PDB file of C-alpha atoms and ligand atoms in Angstrom:
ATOM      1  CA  UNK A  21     -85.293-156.408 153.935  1.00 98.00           C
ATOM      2  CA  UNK A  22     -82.142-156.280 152.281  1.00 98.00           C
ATOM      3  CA  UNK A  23     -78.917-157.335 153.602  1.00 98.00           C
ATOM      4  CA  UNK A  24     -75.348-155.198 152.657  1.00 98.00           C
ATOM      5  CA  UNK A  25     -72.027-155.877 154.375  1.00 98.00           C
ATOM      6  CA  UNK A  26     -70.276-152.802 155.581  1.00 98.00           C
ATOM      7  CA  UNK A  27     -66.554-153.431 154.608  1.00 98.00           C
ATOM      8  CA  UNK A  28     -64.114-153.315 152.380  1.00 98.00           C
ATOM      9  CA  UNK A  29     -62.365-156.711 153.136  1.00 98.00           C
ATOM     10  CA  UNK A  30     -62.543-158.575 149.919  1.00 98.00           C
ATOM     11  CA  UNK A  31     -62.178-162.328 152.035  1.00 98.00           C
ATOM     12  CA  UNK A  32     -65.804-161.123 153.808  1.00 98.00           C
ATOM     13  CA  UNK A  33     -67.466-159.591 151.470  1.00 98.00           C
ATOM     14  CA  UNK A  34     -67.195-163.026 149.382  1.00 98.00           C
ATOM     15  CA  UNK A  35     -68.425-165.184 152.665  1.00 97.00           C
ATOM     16  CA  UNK A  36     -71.177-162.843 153.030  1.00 97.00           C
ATOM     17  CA  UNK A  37     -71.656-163.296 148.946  1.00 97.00           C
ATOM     18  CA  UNK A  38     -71.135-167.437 149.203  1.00 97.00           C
ATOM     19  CA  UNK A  39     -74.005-167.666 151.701  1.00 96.00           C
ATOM     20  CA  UNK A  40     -76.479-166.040 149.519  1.00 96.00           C
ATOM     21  CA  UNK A  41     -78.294-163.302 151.267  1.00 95.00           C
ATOM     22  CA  UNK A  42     -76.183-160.216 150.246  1.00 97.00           C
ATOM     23  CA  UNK A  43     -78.063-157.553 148.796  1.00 98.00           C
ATOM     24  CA  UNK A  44     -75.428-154.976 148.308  1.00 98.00           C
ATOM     25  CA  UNK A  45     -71.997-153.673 150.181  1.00 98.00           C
ATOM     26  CA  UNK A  46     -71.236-149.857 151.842  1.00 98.00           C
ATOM     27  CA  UNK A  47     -67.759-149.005 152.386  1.00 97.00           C
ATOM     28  CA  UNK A  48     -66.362-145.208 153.788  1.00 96.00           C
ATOM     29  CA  UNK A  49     -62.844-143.967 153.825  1.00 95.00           C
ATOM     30  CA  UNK A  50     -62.433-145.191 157.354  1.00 96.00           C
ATOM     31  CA  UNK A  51     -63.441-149.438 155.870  1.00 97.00           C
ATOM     32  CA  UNK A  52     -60.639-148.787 153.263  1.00 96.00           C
ATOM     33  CA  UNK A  53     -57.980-147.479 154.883  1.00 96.00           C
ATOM     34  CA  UNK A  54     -58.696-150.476 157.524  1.00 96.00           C
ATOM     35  CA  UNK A  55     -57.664-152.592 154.576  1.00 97.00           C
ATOM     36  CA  UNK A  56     -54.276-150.742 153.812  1.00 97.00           C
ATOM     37  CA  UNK A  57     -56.096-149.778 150.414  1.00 96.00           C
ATOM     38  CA  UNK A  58     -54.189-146.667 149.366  1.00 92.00           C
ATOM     39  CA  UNK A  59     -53.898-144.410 146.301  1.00 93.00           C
ATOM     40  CA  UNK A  60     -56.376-143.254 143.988  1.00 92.00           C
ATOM     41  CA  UNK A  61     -55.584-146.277 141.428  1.00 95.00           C
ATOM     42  CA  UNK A  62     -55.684-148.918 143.831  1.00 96.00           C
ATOM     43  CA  UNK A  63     -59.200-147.196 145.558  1.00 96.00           C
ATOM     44  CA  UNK A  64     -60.926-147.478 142.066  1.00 97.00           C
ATOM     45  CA  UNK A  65     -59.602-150.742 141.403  1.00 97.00           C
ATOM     46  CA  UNK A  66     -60.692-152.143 144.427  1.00 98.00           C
ATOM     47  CA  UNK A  67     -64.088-150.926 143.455  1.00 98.00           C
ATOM     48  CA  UNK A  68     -64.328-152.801 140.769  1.00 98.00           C
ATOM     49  CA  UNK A  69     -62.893-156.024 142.776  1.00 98.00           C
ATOM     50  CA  UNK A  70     -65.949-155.605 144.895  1.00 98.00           C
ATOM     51  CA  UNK A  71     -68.488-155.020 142.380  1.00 98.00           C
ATOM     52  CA  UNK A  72     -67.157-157.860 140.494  1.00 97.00           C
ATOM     53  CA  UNK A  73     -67.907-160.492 143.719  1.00 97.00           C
ATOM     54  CA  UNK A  74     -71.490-159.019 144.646  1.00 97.00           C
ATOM     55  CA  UNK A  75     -74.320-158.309 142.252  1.00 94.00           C
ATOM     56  CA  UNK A  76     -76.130-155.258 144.399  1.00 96.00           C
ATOM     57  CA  UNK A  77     -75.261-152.183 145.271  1.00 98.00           C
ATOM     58  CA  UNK A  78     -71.918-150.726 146.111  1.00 98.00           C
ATOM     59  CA  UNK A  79     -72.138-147.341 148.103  1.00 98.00           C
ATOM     60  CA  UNK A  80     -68.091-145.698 147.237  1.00 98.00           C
ATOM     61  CA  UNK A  81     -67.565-142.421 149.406  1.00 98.00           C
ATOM     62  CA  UNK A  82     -66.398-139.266 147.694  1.00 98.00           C
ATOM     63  CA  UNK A  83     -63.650-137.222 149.971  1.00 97.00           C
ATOM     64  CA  UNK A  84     -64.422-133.820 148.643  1.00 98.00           C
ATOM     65  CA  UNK A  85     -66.459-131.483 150.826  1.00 98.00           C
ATOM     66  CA  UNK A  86     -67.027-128.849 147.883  1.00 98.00           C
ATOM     67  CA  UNK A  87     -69.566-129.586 145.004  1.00 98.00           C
ATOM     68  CA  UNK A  88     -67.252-128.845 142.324  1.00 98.00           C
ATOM     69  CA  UNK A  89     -64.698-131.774 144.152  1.00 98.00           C
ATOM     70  CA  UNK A  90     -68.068-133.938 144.977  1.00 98.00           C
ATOM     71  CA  UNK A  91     -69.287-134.276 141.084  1.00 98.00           C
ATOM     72  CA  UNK A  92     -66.122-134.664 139.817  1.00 98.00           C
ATOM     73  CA  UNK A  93     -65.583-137.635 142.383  1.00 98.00           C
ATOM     74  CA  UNK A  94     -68.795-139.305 142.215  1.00 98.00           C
ATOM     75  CA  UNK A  95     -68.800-138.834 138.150  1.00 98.00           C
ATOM     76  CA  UNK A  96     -65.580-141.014 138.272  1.00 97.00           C
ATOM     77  CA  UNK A  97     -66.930-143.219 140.853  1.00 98.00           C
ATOM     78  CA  UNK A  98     -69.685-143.863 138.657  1.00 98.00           C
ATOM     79  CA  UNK A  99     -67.890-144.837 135.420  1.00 98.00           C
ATOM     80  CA  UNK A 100     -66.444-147.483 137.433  1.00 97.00           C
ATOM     81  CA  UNK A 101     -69.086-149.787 137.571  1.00 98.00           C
ATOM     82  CA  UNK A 102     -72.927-149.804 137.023  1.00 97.00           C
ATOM     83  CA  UNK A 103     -73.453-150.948 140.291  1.00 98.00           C
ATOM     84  CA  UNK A 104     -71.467-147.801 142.449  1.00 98.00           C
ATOM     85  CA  UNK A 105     -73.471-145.705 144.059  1.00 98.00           C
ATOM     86  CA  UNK A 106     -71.709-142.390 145.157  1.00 98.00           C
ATOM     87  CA  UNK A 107     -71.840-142.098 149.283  1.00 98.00           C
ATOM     88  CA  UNK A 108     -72.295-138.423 150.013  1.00 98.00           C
ATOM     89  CA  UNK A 109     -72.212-136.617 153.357  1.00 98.00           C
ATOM     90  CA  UNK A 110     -74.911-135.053 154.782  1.00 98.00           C
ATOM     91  CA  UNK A 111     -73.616-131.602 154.036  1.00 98.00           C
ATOM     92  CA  UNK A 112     -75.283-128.503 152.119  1.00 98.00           C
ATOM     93  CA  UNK A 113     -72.725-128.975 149.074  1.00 98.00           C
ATOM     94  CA  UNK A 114     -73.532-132.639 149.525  1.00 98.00           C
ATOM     95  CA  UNK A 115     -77.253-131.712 149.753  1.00 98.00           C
ATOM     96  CA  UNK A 116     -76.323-129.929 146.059  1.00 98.00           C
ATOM     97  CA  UNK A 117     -74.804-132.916 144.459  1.00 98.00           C
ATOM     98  CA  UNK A 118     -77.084-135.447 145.793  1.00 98.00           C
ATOM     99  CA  UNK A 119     -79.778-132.917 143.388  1.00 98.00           C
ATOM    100  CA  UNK A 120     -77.566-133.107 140.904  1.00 98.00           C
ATOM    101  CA  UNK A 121     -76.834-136.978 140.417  1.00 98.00           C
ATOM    102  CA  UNK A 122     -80.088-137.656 140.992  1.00 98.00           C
ATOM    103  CA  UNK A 123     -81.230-135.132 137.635  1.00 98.00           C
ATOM    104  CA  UNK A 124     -78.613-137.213 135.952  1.00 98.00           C
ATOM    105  CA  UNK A 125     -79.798-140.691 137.085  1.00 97.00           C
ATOM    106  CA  UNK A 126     -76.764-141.807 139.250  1.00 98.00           C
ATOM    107  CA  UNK A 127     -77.520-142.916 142.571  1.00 98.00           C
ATOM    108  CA  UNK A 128     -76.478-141.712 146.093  1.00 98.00           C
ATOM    109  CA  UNK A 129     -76.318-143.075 149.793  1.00 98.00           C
ATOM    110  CA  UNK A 130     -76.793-140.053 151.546  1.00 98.00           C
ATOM    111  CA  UNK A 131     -74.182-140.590 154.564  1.00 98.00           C
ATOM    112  CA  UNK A 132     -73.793-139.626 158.360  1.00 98.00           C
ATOM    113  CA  UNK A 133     -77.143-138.948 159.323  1.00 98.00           C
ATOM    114  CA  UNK A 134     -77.907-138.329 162.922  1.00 98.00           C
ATOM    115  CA  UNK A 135     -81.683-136.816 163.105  1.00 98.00           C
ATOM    116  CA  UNK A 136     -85.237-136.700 161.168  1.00 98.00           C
ATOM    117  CA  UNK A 137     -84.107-133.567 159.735  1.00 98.00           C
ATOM    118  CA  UNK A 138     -81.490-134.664 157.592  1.00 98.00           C
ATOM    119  CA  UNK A 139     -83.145-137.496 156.600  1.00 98.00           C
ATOM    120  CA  UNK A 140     -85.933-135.659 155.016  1.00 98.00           C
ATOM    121  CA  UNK A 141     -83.728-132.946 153.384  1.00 98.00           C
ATOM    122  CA  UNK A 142     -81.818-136.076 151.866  1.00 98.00           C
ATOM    123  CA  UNK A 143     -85.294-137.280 150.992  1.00 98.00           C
ATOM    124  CA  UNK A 144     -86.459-134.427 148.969  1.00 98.00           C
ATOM    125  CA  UNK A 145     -82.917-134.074 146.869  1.00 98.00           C
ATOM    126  CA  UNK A 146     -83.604-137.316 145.606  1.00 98.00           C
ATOM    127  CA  UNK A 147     -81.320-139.774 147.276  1.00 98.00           C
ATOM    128  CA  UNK A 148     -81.592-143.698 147.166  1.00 98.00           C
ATOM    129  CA  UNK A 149     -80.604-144.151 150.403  1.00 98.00           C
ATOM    130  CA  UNK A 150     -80.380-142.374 153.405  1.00 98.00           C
ATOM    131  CA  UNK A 151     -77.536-143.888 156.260  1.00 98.00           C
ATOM    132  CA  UNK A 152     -78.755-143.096 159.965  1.00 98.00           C
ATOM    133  CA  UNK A 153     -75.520-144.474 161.904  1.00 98.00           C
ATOM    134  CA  UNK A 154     -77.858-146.297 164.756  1.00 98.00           C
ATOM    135  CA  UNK A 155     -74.858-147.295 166.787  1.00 98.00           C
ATOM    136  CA  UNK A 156     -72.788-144.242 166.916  1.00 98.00           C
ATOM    137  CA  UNK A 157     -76.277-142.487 168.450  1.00 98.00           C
ATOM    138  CA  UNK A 158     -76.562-145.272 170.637  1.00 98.00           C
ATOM    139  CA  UNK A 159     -73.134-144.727 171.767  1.00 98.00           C
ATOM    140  CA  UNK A 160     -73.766-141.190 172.769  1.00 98.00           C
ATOM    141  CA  UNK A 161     -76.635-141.789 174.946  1.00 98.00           C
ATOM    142  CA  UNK A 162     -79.987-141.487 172.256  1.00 98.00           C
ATOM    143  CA  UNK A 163     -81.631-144.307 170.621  1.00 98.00           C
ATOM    144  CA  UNK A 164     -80.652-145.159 166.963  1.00 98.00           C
ATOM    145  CA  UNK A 165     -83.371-147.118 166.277  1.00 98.00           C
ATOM    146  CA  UNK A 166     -85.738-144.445 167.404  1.00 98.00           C
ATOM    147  CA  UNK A 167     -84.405-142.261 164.525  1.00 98.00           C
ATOM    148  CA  UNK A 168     -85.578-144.594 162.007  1.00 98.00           C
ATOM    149  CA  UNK A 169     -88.836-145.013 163.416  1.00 98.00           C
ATOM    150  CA  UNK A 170     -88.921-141.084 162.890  1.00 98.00           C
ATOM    151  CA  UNK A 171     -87.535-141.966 159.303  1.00 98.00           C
ATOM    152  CA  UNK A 172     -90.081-144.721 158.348  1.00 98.00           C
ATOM    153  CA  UNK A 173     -93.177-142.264 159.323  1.00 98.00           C
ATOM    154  CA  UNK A 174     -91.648-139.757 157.557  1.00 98.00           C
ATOM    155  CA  UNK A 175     -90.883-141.123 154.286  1.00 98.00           C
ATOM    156  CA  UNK A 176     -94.305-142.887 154.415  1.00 98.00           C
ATOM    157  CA  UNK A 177     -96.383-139.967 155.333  1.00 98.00           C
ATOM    158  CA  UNK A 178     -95.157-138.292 152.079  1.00 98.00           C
ATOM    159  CA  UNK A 179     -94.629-141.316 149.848  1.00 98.00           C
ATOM    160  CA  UNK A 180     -90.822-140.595 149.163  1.00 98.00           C
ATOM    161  CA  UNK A 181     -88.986-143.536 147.796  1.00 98.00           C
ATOM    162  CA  UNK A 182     -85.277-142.688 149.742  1.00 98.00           C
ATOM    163  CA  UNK A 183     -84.731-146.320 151.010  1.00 98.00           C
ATOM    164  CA  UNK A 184     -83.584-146.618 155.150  1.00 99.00           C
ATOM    165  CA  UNK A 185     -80.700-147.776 154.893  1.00 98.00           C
ATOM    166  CA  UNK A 186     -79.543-148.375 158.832  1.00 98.00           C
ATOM    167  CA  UNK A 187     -75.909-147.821 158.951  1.00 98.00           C
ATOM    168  CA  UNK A 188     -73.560-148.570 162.498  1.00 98.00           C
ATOM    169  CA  UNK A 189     -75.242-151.973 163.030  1.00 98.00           C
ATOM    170  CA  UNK A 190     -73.399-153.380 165.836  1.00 97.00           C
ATOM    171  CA  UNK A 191     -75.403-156.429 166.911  1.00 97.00           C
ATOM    172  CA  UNK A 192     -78.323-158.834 165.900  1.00 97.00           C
ATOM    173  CA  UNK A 193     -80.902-157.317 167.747  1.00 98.00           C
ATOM    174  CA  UNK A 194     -80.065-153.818 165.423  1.00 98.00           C
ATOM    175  CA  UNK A 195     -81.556-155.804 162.932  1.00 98.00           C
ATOM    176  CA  UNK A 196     -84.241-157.586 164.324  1.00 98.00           C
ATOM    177  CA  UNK A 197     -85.453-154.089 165.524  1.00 98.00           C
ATOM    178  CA  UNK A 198     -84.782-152.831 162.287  1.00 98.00           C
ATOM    179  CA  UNK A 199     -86.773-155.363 160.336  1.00 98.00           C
ATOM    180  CA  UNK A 200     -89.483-154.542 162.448  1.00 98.00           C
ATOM    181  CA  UNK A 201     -89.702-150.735 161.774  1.00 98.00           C
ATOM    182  CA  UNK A 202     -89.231-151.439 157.744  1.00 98.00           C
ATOM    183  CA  UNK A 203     -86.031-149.997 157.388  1.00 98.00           C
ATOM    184  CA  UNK A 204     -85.367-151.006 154.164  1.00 98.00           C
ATOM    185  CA  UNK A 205     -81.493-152.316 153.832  1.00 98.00           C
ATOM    186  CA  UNK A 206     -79.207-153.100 157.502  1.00 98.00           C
ATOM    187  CA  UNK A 207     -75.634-152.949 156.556  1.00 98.00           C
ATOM    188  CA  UNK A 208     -73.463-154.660 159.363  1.00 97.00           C
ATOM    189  CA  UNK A 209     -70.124-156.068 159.661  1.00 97.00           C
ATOM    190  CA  UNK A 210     -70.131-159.981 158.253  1.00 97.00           C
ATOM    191  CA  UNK A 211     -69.783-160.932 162.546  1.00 97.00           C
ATOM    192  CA  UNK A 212     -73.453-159.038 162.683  1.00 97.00           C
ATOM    193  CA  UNK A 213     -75.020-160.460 160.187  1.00 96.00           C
ATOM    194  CA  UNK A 214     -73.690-163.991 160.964  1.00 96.00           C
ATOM    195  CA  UNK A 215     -74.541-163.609 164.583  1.00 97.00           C
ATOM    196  CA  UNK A 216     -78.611-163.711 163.614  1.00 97.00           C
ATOM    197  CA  UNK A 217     -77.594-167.881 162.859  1.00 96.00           C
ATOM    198  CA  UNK A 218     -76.858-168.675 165.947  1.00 96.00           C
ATOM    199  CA  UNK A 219     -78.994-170.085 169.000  1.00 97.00           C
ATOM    200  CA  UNK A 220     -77.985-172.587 171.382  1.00 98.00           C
ATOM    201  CA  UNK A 221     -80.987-174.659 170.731  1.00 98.00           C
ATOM    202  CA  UNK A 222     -80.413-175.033 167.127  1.00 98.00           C
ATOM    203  CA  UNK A 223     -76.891-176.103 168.396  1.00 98.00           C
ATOM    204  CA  UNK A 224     -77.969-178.861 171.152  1.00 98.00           C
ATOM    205  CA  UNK A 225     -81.055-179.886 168.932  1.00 98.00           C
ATOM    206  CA  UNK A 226     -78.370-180.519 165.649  1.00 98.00           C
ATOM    207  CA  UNK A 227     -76.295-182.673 168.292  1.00 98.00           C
ATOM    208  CA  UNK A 228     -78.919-184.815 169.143  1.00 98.00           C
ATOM    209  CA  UNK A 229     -80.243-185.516 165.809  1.00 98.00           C
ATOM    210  CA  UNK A 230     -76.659-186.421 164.906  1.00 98.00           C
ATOM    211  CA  UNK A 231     -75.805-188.700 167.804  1.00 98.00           C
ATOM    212  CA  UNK A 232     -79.382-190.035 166.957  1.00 98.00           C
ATOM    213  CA  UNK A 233     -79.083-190.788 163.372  1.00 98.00           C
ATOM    214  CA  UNK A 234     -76.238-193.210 164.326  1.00 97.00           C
ATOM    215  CA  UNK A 235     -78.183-195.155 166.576  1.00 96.00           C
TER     216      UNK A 235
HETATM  217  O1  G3P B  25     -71.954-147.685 157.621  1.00 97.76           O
HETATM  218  C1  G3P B  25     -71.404-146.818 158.546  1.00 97.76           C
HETATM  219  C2  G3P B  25     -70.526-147.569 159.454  1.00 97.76           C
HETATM  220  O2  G3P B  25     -69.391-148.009 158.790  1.00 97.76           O
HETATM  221  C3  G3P B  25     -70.174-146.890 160.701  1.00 97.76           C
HETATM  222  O3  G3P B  25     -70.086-147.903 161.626  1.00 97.76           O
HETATM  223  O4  G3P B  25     -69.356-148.978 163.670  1.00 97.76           O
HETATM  224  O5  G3P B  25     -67.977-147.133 162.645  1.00 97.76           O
HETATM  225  O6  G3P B  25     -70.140-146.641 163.759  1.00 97.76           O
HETATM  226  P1  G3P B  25     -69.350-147.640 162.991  1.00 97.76           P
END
């Protein structure tokens, strides 16, 4: 299972890098403007700052909602850097573009999905990833990680190749649940993803061997 941070904090994204078990970052307009990135300049550069500090995949969100505004985005998106991948809503002109980068061999994150539907539509236009947002269903009362059950039977009853990629992680057990449907890629905020360290007995055990080894 892959491992991607979902931020656009520079500091975090190299922890998450440092520890060794990043496999890619996602960021949206909502992660950058958290940062007080703003200006078309400074969004590309910062890009490129992130792409240079992780060697996976970076998913870069176009703001256009037409397909004109989409390809010219996500064409400039992916100049940037080999390792952008162009984050697309889950749209009909979306739907288009996601076609159309994939004939051209750039890839896409597929973004705000909320059903089995969309997911297979993104499926059959060709896109890398698909991005359930597991937390924001669970928020309104239906169960995220149901939807990628749906996803995983899906995809493998037809063979596509669309990687899961569960977005709106908000705690460990996400991705333990996660892990066990094959979801392919979790992206979660670096408190997440450190969270699945931690357990008291690893803490008390560590104390005693330390108090030991001095005996
Ligand atoms: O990857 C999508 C994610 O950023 C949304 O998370 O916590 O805003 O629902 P959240």
């Amino acid at each position: 299972m892959k491992f991607f941070i979902d931020t656009a904090n520079l500091a975090q994204i190299k922890e998450a890098q440092d520890m060794g078990v990043l496999d890619g970052v996602t960021t949206n307009p909502s992660l950058m403007a958290k940062e007080g990135i703003k200006g078309q300049d400074n969004i590309l550069k910062h890009y490129v700052d992130i792409c240079n500090i992780v060697t996976g995949d970076v998913s870069a969100e176009v703001i256009a909602t037409d397909f004109d505004g989409m390809i010219r985005e996500g064409e400039a998106l992916a100049e940037l850097h080999p390792q952008i991948v162009v984050k697309i809503p889950m749209i009909k002109e979306g739907i288009k573009a996601i076609k159309y980068f994939t004939e051209k061999g750039i890839k896409t994150n597929c973004t705000l999905v909320f059903s089995a539907g969309q997911a297979l539509v993104a499926a059959k236009a060709g896109a890398t990833y698909v991005s359930p947002f597991i937390g924001r269903l669970d928020d309104v009362s239906t169960d995220g990680l149901s939807l990628i059950e749906d996803i995983r039977l899906i995809y493998d009853n037809f063979g596509y190749e669309t990687q899961i990629l569960a977005a709106s992680v908000r705690h460990p057990m996400h991705i333990i649940e996660c892990a066990k449907i094959g979801a392919d890629v979790a992206t979660c905020p670096l408190s997440v993803i450190t969270a699945l360290l931690k357990h008291p007995l690893t803490d008390s055990g560590l104390a005693t061997f330390l108090a030991d080894a001095k005996k």
